[in-house]
Amino acid sequence: MQYLMFQCQCNDNTMFSYVVAGLAVLLFLYNPAIQYISPQPSRLPRTPRPRINESLLAIDEVNQTAPDCPPDSYSVHILSKAPLVIYIENFLSKDEQSHLLEISEPLFEPSTITNDGDATHRDATIRDSEVALLPRTDAVRCLERRALALQGWREDLWVERLRTQRYGAAQHYAHHFDWGSGARGWGRVSSFMAWVRSDGVEGGGTQFPLLRREGEGGRWWCRWVECPGLASGEDGGEGLEKDGDGEGDGKQDGKGEEGTGVTFKPVAGNAVYWENFRPDGTGRGWDETWHAGLPVRRGTKVGLNIWSWGRLT
């Protein structure tokens, strides 16, 4: 009897040892197995800058002096951290808005699209607006520097030549990404959409249908984003149309609660900034930056595109 009890105890100890050893082996192999089954994207190598058309970048001449720029007076509000999306109040002063409209007027021409990053063509079913490639006046150069400063003067980052976009009644820009492939480690790092003119405009919001707005201050955001169902005068004083653009606000209700889909209203002088690529060095873009310029129902909207191009790693 004692022998049997001793044998059972030994067998129990042996079994326990096997279980512990098995768990150790399982833990040791688990992480490599998961990485094999679901490999993580690898970081892009650090490559030299590719050949580009430098005439499309806002690059000063070697001996060109810096412009005398007024101090910045804007304020920022973070709407999303992943991707980083920042709403900017008073990004453009009244004088800057007037200057942009003045220099744009004689330069507007029908907007085009590209499928390969090179050849362009017109397709009003996708993009129906007018565009002006702006001369680099001192005021424009100050806006370029403001955009770089907000991004921390990153290494290997350049602002592209600034463009204004004019949308009349029924004109629009269908859903699209500002970025293409980042596989070679370079691309359009970030975007600004600033509004230059929006007096009397109905519709024409900038819609991000996949972007999630979180937080408790939902109604506070309704000053600048569409909140369907919120009665006029309940948005902090700006006033909202009762019908709104609507399509892009998903689960957001009249209280401006969190949900998927954000439509920014065109407010002259203000801007929205977003980053197009994930900060992990893999060259993967954010799906949430898919956006559109919704049709203008009434009035004329003028926007300012500020795109930054550079290294992704």
XYZ file of C-alpha atoms in Angstrom:
313
model
C 0.000 0.000 0.000
C 2.796 2.391 0.887
C 4.527 1.387 -2.342
C 1.439 2.203 -4.352
C 1.053 5.594 -2.680
C 4.712 6.378 -3.348
C 4.343 5.326 -6.982
C 1.244 7.525 -7.451
C 3.013 10.483 -5.887
C 5.952 9.975 -8.199
C 3.681 9.746 -11.192
C 1.903 12.957 -10.149
C 5.235 14.766 -9.765
C 6.394 13.499 -13.133
C 3.159 14.594 -14.820
C 3.427 18.043 -13.217
C 6.990 18.353 -14.517
C 5.810 17.447 -18.026
C 3.053 20.078 -17.850
C 5.481 22.792 -16.719
C 7.960 21.813 -19.420
C 5.212 21.807 -22.035
C 4.047 25.272 -21.034
C 7.609 26.571 -21.225
C 8.033 25.173 -24.731
C 4.647 26.601 -25.775
C 5.522 30.059 -24.490
C 8.909 29.893 -26.167
C 7.398 28.998 -29.537
C 4.236 31.139 -29.327
C 5.687 34.486 -30.358
C 7.688 33.179 -33.368
C 4.653 31.161 -34.485
C 2.374 34.188 -34.307
C 4.906 36.275 -36.215
C 5.126 33.549 -38.865
C 1.340 33.299 -39.212
C 0.747 37.074 -38.999
C 4.053 38.748 -39.893
C 4.392 42.411 -38.916
C 5.221 44.886 -41.687
C 8.934 45.553 -41.856
C 10.383 49.041 -41.578
C 11.424 50.723 -44.774
C 15.150 51.152 -45.414
C 16.540 54.690 -45.312
C 17.017 55.522 -48.985
C 18.319 58.645 -50.752
C 15.790 61.144 -52.039
C 14.430 60.060 -55.430
C 14.542 62.302 -58.478
C 11.588 64.693 -58.340
C 10.296 67.771 -60.119
C 11.646 70.417 -57.743
C 9.595 73.126 -59.454
C 6.573 71.711 -57.602
C 8.269 72.166 -54.215
C 8.438 75.459 -52.327
C 12.239 75.741 -52.208
C 13.964 79.087 -51.707
C 16.859 80.158 -53.877
C 20.333 79.886 -52.350
C 20.658 83.616 -51.600
C 16.951 84.342 -51.091
C 16.266 86.165 -47.828
C 13.570 85.018 -45.425
C 10.309 87.009 -45.524
C 9.261 89.220 -42.625
C 6.335 87.190 -41.294
C 3.774 88.310 -38.717
C 3.587 86.325 -35.460
C 1.303 83.317 -35.518
C -2.033 83.750 -33.754
C -3.778 80.441 -34.370
C -4.976 77.878 -31.829
C -5.094 74.110 -32.286
C -7.503 71.368 -31.198
C -6.642 67.666 -31.521
C -9.530 65.689 -32.982
C -7.701 62.377 -33.437
C -4.315 60.961 -32.441
C -4.280 57.936 -34.765
C -4.186 59.277 -37.375
C -3.136 62.680 -36.095
C -5.849 65.179 -37.091
C -5.702 68.749 -35.791
C -8.272 71.487 -36.232
C -6.697 74.957 -36.434
C -8.561 78.174 -35.641
C -7.406 81.415 -37.289
C -4.762 79.734 -39.427
C -5.275 82.443 -42.061
C -5.669 86.105 -41.189
C -8.176 88.324 -42.973
C -5.362 90.029 -44.892
C -3.953 86.662 -45.951
C -7.372 85.513 -47.143
C -7.764 88.679 -49.237
C -4.258 88.290 -50.691
C -4.842 84.658 -51.638
C -8.091 85.516 -53.404
C -6.438 88.394 -55.263
C -3.469 86.429 -56.607
C -5.598 83.365 -57.408
C -8.254 85.065 -59.514
C -6.317 85.372 -62.800
C -4.781 81.897 -62.404
C -7.807 79.648 -61.916
C -8.158 76.838 -64.434
C -10.119 73.567 -64.504
C -8.820 70.980 -62.028
C -7.369 67.698 -63.259
C -6.641 64.263 -61.793
C -3.856 61.721 -62.307
C -3.853 57.939 -62.225
C -0.087 57.389 -62.324
C 1.335 60.483 -60.624
C 2.518 61.872 -63.961
C -0.007 62.426 -66.759
C -3.097 64.453 -65.843
C -6.566 64.652 -67.355
C -9.911 66.244 -66.558
C -12.779 64.169 -65.176
C -15.564 66.304 -63.731
C -17.347 63.239 -62.361
C -14.457 62.824 -59.899
C -13.112 66.339 -59.463
C -15.106 69.369 -60.545
C -13.464 72.628 -59.473
C -10.920 75.237 -60.493
C -7.328 75.313 -59.257
C -4.646 78.016 -59.107
C -0.935 77.307 -58.580
C 0.125 80.277 -56.469
C 3.172 82.488 -57.022
C 5.520 82.511 -54.034
C 4.878 86.012 -52.769
C 6.192 86.914 -49.318
C 2.762 86.240 -47.830
C 2.638 82.797 -49.460
C 6.155 82.011 -48.248
C 5.072 82.938 -44.724
C 2.252 80.391 -45.001
C 4.759 77.787 -46.163
C 6.924 78.468 -43.126
C 3.886 78.366 -40.832
C 3.000 74.921 -42.163
C 6.555 73.640 -41.637
C 6.738 75.131 -38.152
C 3.528 73.407 -37.072
C 5.150 70.118 -38.109
C 8.288 70.799 -36.103
C 10.633 71.622 -39.004
C 11.195 67.915 -39.685
C 14.283 66.700 -41.492
C 13.828 65.938 -45.199
C 10.399 67.589 -45.408
C 9.348 70.166 -47.984
C 6.102 72.016 -48.594
C 4.726 71.636 -52.093
C 3.761 74.732 -54.069
C 0.528 76.071 -52.609
C -2.717 75.769 -54.537
C -6.146 77.286 -54.086
C -9.295 75.425 -55.135
C -12.562 77.123 -56.085
C -15.896 75.303 -55.936
C -19.177 76.732 -57.230
C -22.673 75.314 -56.960
C -22.773 71.500 -57.451
C -18.986 71.263 -57.764
C -17.184 68.640 -55.695
C -14.198 66.314 -55.297
C -15.035 62.613 -54.881
C -13.486 60.474 -52.123
C -9.733 60.054 -52.523
C -6.407 59.833 -50.720
C -3.846 62.641 -50.915
C -1.073 60.023 -50.760
C 0.028 57.249 -53.086
C 2.362 54.375 -52.338
C 4.992 54.945 -49.637
C 6.876 51.770 -50.545
C 10.098 53.609 -51.416
C 10.169 55.578 -48.163
C 9.088 58.926 -49.590
C 5.694 60.482 -50.179
C 3.120 63.133 -49.328
C 3.592 63.105 -45.556
C 0.780 65.436 -44.515
C -2.046 67.668 -45.696
C -3.658 70.951 -44.700
C -7.079 72.006 -45.896
C -7.552 75.700 -45.139
C -10.648 77.678 -46.064
C -10.104 81.033 -47.736
C -13.678 81.964 -48.593
C -16.952 80.503 -47.334
C -19.399 83.439 -47.062
C -22.952 82.283 -47.738
C -21.830 78.749 -48.591
C -24.163 75.840 -48.002
C -22.803 72.319 -48.257
C -19.219 71.861 -49.435
C -17.971 70.159 -46.279
C -14.758 68.140 -46.195
C -15.844 64.615 -45.327
C -13.776 61.845 -43.711
C -16.200 58.875 -43.602
C -13.750 56.514 -41.836
C -12.398 58.955 -39.240
C -13.481 58.414 -35.648
C -14.076 61.352 -33.331
C -13.780 60.386 -29.691
C -14.153 62.109 -26.359
C -16.743 63.664 -24.106
C -16.770 67.096 -25.748
C -18.766 66.003 -28.780
C -21.148 68.966 -28.924
C -18.209 71.350 -28.563
C -16.918 70.098 -31.923
C -20.229 70.898 -33.596
C -19.042 74.463 -34.131
C -16.786 73.111 -36.881
C -18.107 69.694 -37.868
C -21.527 68.655 -39.088
C -23.771 67.241 -36.347
C -26.998 66.066 -38.007
C -30.103 66.583 -35.912
C -28.684 69.428 -33.834
C -30.968 72.425 -34.043
C -29.600 75.771 -35.158
C -28.043 77.729 -32.304
C -27.156 74.654 -30.209
C -23.606 74.381 -31.501
C -21.870 77.022 -29.419
C -23.105 80.052 -31.320
C -22.034 79.311 -34.896
C -25.412 77.914 -35.990
C -26.014 74.732 -37.951
C -28.292 73.892 -40.813
C -30.822 71.338 -39.692
C -30.301 69.091 -42.692
C -26.496 69.394 -42.793
C -24.375 67.370 -45.183
C -25.208 64.360 -43.116
C -23.674 61.576 -45.137
C -20.359 61.524 -43.325
C -21.284 61.554 -39.667
C -22.300 57.946 -39.212
C -23.258 57.308 -35.603
C -22.963 60.903 -34.450
C -26.309 62.131 -33.192
C -27.650 65.533 -32.262
C -25.506 65.566 -29.117
C -22.323 65.283 -31.180
C -21.395 62.000 -29.505
C -18.531 59.853 -30.701
C -18.910 57.815 -33.850
C -17.337 57.058 -37.210
C -17.365 59.741 -39.865
C -16.527 63.452 -39.651
C -17.495 66.282 -42.000
C -15.691 69.585 -41.455
C -17.707 72.676 -42.298
C -15.954 75.300 -44.457
C -15.107 78.149 -42.078
C -12.992 80.903 -43.643
C -9.646 81.362 -41.876
C -9.675 77.960 -40.208
C -7.919 74.777 -41.331
C -7.607 71.074 -40.660
C -4.272 69.253 -40.668
C -3.752 65.500 -40.915
C -0.874 63.061 -41.346
C -1.190 60.585 -44.193
C 1.197 57.800 -43.129
C 1.540 55.696 -40.008
C 4.511 56.698 -37.799
C 5.930 53.149 -37.637
C 8.311 53.498 -40.581
C 6.515 50.864 -42.692
C 5.227 53.263 -45.340
C 1.616 52.262 -44.705
C -0.954 55.033 -45.109
C -3.930 55.704 -42.869
C -7.198 54.450 -44.361
C -8.977 57.034 -42.206
C -7.562 59.854 -44.349
C -9.861 58.902 -47.239
C -11.839 62.097 -47.784
C -13.987 64.121 -50.152
C -15.041 67.672 -50.873
C -18.835 67.388 -50.763
C -20.908 69.253 -53.375
C -21.518 72.936 -52.735
C -25.260 73.549 -52.664
C -25.093 77.343 -52.735
C -22.380 79.974 -52.908
C -18.679 79.747 -53.746
C -16.076 78.017 -51.603
C -12.347 78.652 -51.942
C -9.919 76.346 -50.178
C -6.141 76.279 -49.829
C -4.197 73.017 -50.162
C -0.876 72.763 -48.328
C 0.795 69.411 -48.902
C 4.115 68.382 -47.400
C 6.335 65.882 -49.188
C 9.327 64.065 -47.736
C 10.825 61.077 -45.973
C 8.473 58.645 -44.261
C 11.013 56.876 -42.044
